[in-house]
Short mmCIF file of C-alpha atoms (C1' of nucleotides) and ligand atoms in Angstrom, two decimals:
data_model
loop_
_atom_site.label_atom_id
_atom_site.label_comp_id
_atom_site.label_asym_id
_atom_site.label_seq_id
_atom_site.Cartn_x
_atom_site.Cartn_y
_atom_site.Cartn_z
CA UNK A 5 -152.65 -39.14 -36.02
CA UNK A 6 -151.67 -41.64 -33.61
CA UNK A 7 -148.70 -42.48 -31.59
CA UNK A 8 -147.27 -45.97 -31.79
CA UNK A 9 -147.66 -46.68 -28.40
CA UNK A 10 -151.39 -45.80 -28.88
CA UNK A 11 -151.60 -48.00 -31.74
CA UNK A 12 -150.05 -50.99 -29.70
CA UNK A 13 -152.60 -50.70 -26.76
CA UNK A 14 -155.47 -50.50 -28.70
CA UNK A 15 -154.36 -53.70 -30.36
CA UNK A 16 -153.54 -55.20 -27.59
CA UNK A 17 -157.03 -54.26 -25.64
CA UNK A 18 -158.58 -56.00 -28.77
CA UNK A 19 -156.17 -58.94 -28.36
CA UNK A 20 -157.09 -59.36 -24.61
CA UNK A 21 -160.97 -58.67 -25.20
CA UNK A 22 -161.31 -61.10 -27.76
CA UNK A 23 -160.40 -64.34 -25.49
CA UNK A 24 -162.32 -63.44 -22.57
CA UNK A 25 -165.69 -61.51 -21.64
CA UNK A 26 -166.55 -58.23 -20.09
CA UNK A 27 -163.98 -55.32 -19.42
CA UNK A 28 -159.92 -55.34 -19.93
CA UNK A 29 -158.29 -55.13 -16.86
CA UNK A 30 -155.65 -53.12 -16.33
CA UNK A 31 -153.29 -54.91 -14.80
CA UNK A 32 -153.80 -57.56 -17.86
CA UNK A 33 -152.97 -54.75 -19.89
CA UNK A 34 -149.56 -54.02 -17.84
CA UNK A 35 -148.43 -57.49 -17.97
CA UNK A 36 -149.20 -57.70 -22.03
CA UNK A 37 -147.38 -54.47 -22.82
CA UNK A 38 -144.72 -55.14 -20.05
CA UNK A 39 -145.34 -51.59 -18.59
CA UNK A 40 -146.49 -51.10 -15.01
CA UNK A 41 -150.15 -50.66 -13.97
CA UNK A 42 -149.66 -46.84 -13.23
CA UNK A 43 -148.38 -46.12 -16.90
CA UNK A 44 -151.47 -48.28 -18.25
CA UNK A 45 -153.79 -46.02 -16.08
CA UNK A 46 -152.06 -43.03 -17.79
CA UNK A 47 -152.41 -43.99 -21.26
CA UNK A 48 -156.27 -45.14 -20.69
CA UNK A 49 -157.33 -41.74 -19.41
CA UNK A 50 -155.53 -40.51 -22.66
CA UNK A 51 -157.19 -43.33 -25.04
CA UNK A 52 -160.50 -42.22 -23.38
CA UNK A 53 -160.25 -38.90 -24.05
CA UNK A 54 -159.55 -39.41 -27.66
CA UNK A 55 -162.81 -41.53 -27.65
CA UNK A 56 -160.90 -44.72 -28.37
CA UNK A 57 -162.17 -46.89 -25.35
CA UNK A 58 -164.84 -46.67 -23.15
CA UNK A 59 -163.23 -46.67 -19.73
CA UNK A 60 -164.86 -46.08 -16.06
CA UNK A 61 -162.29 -45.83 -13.21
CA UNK A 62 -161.27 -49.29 -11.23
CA UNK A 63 -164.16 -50.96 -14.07
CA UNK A 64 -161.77 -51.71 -16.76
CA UNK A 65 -161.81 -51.10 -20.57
CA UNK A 66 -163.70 -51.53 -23.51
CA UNK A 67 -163.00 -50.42 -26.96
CA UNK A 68 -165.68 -48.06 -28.92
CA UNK A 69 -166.37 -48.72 -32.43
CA UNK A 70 -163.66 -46.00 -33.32
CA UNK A 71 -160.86 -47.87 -32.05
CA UNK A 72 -162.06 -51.20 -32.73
CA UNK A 73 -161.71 -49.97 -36.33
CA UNK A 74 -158.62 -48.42 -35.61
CA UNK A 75 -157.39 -51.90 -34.04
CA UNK A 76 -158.34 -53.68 -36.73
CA UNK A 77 -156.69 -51.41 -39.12
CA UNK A 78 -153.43 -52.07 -37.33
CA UNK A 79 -154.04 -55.75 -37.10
CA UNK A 80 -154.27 -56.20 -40.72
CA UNK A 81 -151.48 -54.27 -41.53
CA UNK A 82 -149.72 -56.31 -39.05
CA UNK A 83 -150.83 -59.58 -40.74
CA UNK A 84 -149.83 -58.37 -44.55
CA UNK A 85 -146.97 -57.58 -43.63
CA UNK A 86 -146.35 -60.84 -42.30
CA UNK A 87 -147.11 -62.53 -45.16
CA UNK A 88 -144.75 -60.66 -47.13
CA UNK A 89 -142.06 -61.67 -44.84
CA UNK A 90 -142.96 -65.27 -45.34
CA UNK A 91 -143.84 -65.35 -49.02
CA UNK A 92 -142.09 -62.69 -50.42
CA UNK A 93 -138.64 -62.53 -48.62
CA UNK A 94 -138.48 -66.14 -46.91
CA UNK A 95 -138.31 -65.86 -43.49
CA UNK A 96 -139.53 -68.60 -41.61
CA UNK A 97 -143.33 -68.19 -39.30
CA UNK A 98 -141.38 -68.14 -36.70
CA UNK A 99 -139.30 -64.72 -37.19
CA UNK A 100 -141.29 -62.60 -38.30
CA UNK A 101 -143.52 -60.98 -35.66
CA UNK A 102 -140.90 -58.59 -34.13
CA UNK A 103 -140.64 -57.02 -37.77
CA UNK A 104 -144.41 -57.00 -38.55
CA UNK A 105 -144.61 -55.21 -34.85
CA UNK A 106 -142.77 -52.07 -36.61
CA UNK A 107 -143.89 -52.16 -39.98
CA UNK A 108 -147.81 -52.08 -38.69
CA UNK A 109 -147.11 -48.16 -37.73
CA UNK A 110 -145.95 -47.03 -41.12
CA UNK A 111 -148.84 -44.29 -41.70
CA UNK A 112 -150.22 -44.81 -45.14
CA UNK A 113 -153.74 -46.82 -46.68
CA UNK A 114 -152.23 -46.48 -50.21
CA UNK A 115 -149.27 -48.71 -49.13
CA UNK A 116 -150.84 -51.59 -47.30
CA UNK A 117 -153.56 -51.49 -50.17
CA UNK A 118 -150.89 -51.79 -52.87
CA UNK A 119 -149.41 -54.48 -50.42
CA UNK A 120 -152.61 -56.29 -50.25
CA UNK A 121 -152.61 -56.24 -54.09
CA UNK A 122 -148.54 -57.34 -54.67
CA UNK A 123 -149.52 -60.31 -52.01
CA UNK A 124 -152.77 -61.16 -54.52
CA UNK A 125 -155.20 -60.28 -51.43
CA UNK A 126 -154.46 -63.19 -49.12
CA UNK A 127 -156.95 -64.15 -46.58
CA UNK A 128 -154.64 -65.62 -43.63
CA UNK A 129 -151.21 -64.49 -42.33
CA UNK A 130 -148.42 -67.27 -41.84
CA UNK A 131 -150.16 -68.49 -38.58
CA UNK A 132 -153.11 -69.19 -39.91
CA UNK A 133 -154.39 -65.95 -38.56
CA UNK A 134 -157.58 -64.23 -40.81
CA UNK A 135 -156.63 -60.96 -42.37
CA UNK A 136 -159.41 -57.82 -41.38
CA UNK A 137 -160.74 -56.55 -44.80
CA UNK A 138 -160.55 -53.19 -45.78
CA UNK A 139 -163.89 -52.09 -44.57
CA UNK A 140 -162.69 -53.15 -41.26
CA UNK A 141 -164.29 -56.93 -40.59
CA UNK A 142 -162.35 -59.97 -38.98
CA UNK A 143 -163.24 -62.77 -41.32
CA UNK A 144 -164.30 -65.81 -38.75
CA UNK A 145 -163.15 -69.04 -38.91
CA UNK A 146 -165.21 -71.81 -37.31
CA UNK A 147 -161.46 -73.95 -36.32
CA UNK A 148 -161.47 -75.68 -32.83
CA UNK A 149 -158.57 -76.40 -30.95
CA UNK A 150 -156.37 -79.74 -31.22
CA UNK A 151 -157.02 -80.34 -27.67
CA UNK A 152 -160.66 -80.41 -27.98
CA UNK A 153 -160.78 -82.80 -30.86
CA UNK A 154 -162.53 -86.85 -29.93
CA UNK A 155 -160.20 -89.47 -30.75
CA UNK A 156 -161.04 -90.95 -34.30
CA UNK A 157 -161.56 -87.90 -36.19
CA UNK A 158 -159.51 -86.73 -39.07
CA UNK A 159 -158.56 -82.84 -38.89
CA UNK A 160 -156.29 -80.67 -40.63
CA UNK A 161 -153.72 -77.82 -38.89
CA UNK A 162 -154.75 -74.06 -39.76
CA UNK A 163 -153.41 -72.14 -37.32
CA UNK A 164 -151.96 -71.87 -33.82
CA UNK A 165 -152.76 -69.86 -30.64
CA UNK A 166 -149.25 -69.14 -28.98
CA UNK A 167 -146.59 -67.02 -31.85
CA UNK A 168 -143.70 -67.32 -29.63
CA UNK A 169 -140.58 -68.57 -32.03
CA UNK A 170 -140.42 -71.14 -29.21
CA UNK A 171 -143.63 -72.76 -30.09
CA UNK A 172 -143.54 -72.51 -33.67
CA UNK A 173 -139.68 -74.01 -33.68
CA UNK A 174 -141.11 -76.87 -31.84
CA UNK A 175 -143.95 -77.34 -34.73
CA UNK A 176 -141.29 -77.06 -37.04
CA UNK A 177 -139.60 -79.90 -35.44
CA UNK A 178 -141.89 -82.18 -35.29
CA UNK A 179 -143.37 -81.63 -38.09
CA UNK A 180 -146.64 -80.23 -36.99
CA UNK A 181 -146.89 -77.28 -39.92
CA UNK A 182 -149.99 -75.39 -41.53
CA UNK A 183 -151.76 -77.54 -43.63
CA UNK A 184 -150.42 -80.63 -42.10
CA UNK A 185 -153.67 -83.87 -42.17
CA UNK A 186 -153.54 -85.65 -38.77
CA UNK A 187 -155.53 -87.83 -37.24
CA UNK A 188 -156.09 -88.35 -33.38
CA UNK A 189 -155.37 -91.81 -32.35
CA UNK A 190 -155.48 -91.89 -29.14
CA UNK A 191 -155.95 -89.36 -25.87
CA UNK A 192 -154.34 -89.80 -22.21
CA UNK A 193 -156.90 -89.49 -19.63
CA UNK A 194 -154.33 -89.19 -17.10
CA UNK A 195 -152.22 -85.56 -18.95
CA UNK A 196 -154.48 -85.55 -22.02
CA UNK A 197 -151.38 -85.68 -24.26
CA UNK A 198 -152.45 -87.16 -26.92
CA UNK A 199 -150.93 -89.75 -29.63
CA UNK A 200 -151.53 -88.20 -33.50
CA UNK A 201 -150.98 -89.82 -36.84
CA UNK A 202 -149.33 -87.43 -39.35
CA UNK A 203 -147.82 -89.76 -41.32
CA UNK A 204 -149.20 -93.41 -42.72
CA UNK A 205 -146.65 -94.70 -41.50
CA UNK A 206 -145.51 -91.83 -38.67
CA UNK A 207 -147.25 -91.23 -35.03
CA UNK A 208 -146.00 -88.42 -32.78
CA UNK A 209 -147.04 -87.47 -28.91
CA UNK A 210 -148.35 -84.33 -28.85
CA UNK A 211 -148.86 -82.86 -25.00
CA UNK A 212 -151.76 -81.29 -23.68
CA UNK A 213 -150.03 -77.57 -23.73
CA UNK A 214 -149.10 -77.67 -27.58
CA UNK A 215 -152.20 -79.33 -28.00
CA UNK A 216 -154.55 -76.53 -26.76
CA UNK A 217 -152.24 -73.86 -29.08
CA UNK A 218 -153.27 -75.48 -31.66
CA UNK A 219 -156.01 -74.29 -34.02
CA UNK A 220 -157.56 -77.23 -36.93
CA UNK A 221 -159.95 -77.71 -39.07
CA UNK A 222 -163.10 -80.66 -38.90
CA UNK A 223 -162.25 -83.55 -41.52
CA UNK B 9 -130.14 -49.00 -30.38
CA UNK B 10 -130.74 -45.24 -31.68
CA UNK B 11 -133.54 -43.62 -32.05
CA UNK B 12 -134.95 -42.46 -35.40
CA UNK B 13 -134.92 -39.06 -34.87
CA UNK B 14 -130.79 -39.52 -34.14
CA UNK B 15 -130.92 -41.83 -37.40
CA UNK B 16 -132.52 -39.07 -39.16
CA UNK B 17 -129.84 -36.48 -37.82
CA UNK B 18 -127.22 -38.71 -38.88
CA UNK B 19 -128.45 -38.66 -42.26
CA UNK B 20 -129.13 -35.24 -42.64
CA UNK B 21 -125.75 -34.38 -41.51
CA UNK B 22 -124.12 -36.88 -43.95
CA UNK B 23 -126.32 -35.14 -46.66
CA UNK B 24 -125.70 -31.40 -45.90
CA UNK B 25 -121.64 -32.92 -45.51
CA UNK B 26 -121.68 -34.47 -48.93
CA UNK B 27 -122.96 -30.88 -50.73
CA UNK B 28 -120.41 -28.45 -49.01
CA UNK B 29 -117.04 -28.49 -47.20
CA UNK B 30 -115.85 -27.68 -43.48
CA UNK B 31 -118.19 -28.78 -41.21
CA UNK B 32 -122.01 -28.65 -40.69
CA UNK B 33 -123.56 -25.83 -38.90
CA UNK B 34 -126.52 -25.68 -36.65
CA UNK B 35 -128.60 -23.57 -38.36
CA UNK B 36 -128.22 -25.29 -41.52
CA UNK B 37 -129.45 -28.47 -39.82
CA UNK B 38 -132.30 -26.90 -37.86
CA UNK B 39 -133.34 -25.49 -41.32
CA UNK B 40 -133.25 -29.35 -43.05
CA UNK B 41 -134.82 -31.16 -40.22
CA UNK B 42 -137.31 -28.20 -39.76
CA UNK B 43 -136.39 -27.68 -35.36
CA UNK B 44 -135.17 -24.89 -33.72
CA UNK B 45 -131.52 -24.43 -33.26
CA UNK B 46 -131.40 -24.56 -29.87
CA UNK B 47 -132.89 -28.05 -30.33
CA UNK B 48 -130.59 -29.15 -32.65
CA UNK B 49 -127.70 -28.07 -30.14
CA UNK B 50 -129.63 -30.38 -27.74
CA UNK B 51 -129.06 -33.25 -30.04
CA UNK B 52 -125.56 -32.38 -30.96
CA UNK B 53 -124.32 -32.77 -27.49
CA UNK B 54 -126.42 -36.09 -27.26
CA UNK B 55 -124.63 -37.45 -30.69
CA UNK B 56 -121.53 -36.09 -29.30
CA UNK B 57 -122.05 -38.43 -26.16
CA UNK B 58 -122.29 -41.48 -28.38
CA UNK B 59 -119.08 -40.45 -30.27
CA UNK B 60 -121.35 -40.73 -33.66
CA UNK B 61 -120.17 -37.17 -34.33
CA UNK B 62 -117.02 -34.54 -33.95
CA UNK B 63 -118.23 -31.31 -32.28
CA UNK B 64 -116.86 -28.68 -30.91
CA UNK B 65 -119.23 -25.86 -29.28
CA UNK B 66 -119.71 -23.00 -32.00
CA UNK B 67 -117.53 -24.45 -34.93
CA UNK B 68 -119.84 -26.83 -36.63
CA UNK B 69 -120.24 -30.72 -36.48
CA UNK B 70 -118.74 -33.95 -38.49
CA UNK B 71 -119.58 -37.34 -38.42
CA UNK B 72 -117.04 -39.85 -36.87
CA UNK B 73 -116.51 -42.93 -38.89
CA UNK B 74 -119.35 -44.79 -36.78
CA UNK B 75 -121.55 -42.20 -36.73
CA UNK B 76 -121.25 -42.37 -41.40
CA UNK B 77 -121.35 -46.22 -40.61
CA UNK B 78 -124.73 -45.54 -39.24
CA UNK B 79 -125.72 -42.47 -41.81
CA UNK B 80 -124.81 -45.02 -44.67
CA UNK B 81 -126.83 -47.73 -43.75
CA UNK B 82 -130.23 -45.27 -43.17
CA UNK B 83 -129.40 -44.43 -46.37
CA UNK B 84 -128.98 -47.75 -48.14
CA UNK B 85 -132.72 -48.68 -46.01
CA UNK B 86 -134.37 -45.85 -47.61
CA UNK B 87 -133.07 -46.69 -50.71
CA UNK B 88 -133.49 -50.13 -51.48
CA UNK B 89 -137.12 -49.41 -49.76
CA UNK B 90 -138.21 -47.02 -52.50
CA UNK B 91 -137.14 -49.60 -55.02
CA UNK B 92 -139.00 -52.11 -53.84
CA UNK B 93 -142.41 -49.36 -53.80
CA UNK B 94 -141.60 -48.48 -57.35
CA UNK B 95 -140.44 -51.82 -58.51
CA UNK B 96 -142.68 -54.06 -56.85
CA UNK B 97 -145.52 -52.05 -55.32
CA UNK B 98 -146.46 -49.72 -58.31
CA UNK B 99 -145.78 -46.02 -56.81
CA UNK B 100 -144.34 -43.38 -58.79
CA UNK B 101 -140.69 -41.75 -58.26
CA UNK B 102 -143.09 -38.92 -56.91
CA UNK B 103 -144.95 -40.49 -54.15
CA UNK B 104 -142.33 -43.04 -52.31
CA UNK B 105 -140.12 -40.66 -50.09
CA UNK B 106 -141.94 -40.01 -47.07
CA UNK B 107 -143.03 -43.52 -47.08
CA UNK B 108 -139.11 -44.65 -46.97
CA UNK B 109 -138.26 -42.17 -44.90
CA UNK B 110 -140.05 -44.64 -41.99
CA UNK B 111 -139.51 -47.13 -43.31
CA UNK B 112 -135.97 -46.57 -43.10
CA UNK B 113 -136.23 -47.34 -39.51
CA UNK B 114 -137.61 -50.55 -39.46
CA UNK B 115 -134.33 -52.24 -37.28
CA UNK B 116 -133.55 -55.65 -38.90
CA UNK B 117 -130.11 -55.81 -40.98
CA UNK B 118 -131.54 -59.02 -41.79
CA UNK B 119 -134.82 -57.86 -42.98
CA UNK B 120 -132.83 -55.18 -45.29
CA UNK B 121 -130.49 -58.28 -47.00
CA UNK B 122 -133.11 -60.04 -47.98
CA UNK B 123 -134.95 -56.80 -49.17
CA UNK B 124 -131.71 -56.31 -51.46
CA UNK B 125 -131.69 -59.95 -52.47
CA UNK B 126 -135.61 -60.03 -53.55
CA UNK B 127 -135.08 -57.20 -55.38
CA UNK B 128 -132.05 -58.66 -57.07
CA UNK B 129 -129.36 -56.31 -55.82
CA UNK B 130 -130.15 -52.83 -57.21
CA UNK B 131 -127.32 -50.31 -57.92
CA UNK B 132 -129.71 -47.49 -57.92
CA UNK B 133 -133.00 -46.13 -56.23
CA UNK B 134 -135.71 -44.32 -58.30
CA UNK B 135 -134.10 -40.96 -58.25
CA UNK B 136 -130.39 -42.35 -59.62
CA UNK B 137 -129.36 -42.45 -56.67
CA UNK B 138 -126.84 -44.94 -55.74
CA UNK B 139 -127.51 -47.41 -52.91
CA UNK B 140 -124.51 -48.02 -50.50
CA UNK B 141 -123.16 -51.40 -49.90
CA UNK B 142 -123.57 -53.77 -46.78
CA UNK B 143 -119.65 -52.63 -46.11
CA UNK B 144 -120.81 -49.61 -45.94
CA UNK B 145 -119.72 -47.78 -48.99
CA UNK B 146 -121.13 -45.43 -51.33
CA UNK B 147 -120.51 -46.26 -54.64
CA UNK B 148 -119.29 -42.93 -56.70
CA UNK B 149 -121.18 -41.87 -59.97
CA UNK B 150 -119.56 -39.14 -62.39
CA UNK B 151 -122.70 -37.73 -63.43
CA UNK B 152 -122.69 -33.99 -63.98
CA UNK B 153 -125.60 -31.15 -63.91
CA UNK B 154 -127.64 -31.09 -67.03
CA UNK B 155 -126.19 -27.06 -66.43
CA UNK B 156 -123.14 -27.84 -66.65
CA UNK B 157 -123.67 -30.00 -70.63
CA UNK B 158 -122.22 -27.61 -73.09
CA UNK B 159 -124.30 -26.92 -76.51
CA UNK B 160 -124.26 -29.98 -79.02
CA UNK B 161 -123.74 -32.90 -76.57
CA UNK B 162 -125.82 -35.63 -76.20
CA UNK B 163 -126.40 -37.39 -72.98
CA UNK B 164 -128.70 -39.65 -70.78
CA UNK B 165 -130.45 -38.50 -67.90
CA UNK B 166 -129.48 -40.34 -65.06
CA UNK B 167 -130.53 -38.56 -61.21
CA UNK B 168 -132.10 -35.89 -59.92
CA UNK B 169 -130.32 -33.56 -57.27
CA UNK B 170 -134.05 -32.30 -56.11
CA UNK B 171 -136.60 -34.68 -54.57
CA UNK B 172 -139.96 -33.07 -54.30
CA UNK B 173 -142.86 -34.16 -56.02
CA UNK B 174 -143.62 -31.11 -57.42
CA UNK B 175 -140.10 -31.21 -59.14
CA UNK B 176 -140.83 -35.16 -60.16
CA UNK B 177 -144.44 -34.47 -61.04
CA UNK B 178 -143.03 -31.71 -63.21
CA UNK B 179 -140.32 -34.30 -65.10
CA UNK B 180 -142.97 -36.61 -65.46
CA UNK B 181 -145.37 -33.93 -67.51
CA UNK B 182 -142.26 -33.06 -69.69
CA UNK B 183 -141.26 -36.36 -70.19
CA UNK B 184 -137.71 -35.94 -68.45
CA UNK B 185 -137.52 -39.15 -66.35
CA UNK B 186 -134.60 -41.62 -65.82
CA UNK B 187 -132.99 -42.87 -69.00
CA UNK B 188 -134.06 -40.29 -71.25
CA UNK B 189 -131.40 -39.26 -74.01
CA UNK B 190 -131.32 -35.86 -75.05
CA UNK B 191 -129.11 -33.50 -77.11
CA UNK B 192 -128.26 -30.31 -75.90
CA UNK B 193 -129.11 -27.91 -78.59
CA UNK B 194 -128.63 -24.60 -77.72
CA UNK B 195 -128.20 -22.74 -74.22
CA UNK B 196 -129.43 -19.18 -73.77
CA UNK B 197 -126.89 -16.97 -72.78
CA UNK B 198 -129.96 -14.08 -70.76
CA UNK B 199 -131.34 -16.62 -68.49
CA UNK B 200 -129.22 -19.72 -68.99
CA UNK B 201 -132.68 -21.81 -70.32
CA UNK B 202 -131.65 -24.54 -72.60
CA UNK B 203 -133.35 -26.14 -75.66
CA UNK B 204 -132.87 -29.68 -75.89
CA UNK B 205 -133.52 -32.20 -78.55
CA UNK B 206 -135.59 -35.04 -76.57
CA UNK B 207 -136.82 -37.39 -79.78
CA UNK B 208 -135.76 -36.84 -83.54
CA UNK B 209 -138.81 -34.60 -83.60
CA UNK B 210 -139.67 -32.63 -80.61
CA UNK B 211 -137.36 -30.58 -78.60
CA UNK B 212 -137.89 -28.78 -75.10
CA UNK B 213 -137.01 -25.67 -73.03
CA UNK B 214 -135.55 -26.33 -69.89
CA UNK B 215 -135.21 -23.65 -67.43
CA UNK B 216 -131.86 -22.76 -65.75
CA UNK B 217 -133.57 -24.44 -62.57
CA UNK B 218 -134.81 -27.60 -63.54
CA UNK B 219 -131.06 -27.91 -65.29
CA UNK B 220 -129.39 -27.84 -62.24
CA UNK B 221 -131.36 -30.46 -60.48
CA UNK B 222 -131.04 -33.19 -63.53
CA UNK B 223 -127.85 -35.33 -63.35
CA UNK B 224 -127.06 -36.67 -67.07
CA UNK B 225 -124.07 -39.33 -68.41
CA UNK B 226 -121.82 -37.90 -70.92
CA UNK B 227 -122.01 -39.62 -74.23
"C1'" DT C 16 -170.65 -57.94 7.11
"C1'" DC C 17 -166.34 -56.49 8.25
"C1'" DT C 18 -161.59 -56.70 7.26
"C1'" DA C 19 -157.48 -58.04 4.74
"C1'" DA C 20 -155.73 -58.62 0.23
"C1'" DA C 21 -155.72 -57.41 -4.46
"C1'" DA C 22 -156.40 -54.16 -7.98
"C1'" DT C 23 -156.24 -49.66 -9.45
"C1'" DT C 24 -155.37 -44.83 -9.35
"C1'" DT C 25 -152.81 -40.68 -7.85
"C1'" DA C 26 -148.59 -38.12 -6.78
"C1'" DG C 27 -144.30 -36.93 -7.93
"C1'" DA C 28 -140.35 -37.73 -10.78
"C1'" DC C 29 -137.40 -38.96 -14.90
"C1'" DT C 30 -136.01 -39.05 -20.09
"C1'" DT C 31 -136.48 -37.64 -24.84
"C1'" DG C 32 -137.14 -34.22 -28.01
"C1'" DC C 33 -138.87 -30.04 -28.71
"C1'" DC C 34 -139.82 -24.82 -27.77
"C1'" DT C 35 -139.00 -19.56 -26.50
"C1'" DA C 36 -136.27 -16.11 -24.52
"C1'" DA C 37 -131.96 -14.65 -22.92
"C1'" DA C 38 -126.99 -14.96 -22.84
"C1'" DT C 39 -122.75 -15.77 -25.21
"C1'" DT C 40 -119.53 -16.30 -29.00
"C1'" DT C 41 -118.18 -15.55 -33.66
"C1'" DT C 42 -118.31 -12.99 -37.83
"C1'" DT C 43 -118.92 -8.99 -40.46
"C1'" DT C 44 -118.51 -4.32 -41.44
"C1'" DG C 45 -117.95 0.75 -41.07
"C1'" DC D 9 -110.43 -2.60 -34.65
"C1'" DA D 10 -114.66 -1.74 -32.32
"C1'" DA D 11 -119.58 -2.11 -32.76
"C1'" DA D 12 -123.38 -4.38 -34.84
"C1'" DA D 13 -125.22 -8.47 -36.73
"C1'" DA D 14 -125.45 -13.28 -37.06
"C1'" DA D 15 -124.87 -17.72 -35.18
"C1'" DT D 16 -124.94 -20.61 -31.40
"C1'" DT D 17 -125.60 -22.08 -26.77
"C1'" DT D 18 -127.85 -21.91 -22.18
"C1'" DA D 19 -131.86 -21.59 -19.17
"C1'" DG D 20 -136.21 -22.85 -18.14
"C1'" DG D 21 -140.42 -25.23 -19.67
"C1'" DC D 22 -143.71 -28.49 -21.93
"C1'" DA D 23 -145.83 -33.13 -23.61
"C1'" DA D 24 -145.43 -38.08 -24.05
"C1'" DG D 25 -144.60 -42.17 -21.90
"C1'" DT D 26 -142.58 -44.40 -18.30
"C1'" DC D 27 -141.40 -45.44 -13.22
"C1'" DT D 28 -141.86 -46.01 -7.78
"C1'" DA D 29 -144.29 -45.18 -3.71
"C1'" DA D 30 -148.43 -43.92 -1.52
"C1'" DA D 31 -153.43 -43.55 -1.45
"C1'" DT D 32 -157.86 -45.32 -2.74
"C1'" DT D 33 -161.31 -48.58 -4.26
"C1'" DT D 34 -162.91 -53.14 -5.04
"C1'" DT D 35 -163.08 -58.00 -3.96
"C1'" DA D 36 -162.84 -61.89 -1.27
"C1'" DG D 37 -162.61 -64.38 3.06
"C1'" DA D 38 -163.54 -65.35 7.87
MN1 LIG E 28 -146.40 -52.59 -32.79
MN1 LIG E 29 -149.35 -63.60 -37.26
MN1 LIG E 30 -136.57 -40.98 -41.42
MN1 LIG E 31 -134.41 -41.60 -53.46
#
DNA sequence: TCTAAAATTTAGACTTGCCTAAATTTTTTG
DNA sequence: CAAAAAATTTAGGCAAGTCTAAATTTTAGA
């Protein structure tokens, strides 16, 4: 069995390794798990010995198949869990992550399969997020961000890049929601904030920083 | 914030408390949470610290009214989370207890009213058990032993006093589960077994043992 | 390429919760 | 009521996960 904390670094390795190439540092690790480098050291000599990552002093991390799996496991868990929060109990996207951080550990298959089944085997979590199957494969989704879309096209908002209830409260403000049809109007060359029709008859600035959070879907 | 091994202290005091009078001892508790007692004097002082608990060196422990607070709302967690496995998830009265006994921990009061609310406000768990209020009370039942029935009443089982699945498994073969009426037929005087009437044609023995862990409503 | 800065690891320590063995207190019993 | 038994606490230690400070390795810059 695993420990929490075990749990929450291998997720967080896969996290880190997934939006950027080669090796996890550990010092990204430290600042993602708010723990110091020294303790991250610690725990990867411990991972490594359970055969989790694949980790060569001062060369950073990599995660073997085993905890990928493991990682993934976790993840979806995570993400059901979410979207019972949302669905089921009607909390808003933007409060649930803290909760879904705990309820990932509980330690049993036959739950989060029953889960899957109550929630009628949903393929994304509130943020637009794919859920890992049971066999262990992220589903991929071919979305691009809002900030790399040309002016002109038509698109349509399936998911975002930062959780913090920050960012989502500010989506939730202006209106810029899962499932929401924009289209770009115009971009600033100067701050590349750009100007977005949401409405046919509404058009809201959207800046550069929400812009490149923000995950959509080709016309 | 506690811990959940001093949440699960809490509420094994508050249990052991509830079936006996005087105060707790440290055996008895090193016995239920299955520690050493020199560990569970460790904790003792610890709870002590926090005021959650009375205790005086050698003479046995007692919750303060925080530290029942506390006990009470563990206890309504667990409770309203093995409805919602039974109720909404599928399990049997047999299979949800270890499950709920982490998720118990999960630390949202919010999370847990809108758990009571989706599952519209249960008065009791799948054992008969009654769930304590957000106030913090424990609503009283005056169910008595299926032992203590005499011959010729009729009555409706209502709780177990024993948990285990073996016990539960067992009810379920016999057909003994919550809700049941029965008629008390005779009682054997040897080995205090009784025979009771379960439809208008089949009765039952019921040992002396299984009795004594069935709670049952008077007529 | 050599050195200074940055990244990482090691050393030594702390807290929590647990253990065994030994000491102490309480309870039981002859 | 004194001795033996039972219950409880104290002493000393261990593993997990964390920390700070110091040492080491890698990387980057002149
Ligand atoms: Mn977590
Ligand atoms: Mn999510
Ligand atoms: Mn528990
Ligand atoms: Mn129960």
């Amino acid at each position: 069995m695993h420990s929490f904390t075990e749990e929450n670094y291998l997720k967080t390795i896969y996290y880190l390794a997934t939006r950027q190439q080669g090796e996890v540092t550990t010092n990204a690790l430290a600042e993602m798990t708010a723990t110091k480098a020294a303790s991250v050291t610690d725990m990867l000599r411990k991972l490594a010995d359970k055969q989790l990552i694949h980790y060569r002093k001062y060369q950073g991390v990599r995660l073997t198949s085993e905890g990928e799996r493991l990682a993934l496991k976790i993840i979806r868990r995570h993400r059901l869990w979410e979207v019972f929060l949302v669905d089921k109990l009607g909390f808003g996207w933007d409060e649930v992550h803290d909760m879904a951080e705990e309820l990932e550990h509980i330690r049993s298959d036959e739950l989060v399969e029953r889960l899957d089944k109550f929630l009628e085997h949903p393929q994304f979590d509130p943020h637009g997020d794919p859920i890992p199957t049971t066999a262990g494969a992220m589903p991929q989704t071919g979305y691009r961000k809002l900030s790399e879309v040309a002016a002109g096209e038509s698109v349509c908002v399936m998911g975002v890049l930062e959780h913090s209830p920050e960012f989502l409260q500010h989506l939730n403000r202006t209106g810029l929601t899962l499932g929401c049809s924009i289209t770009l109007r115009e971009i600033n060359a100067f701050d590349k904030s750009l100007l977005v029709q949401i409405q046919p008859e509404s058009t809201l600035f959207v800046s550069h920083d929400v812009a490149r959070n923000l995950l959509v879907e080709g016309e």
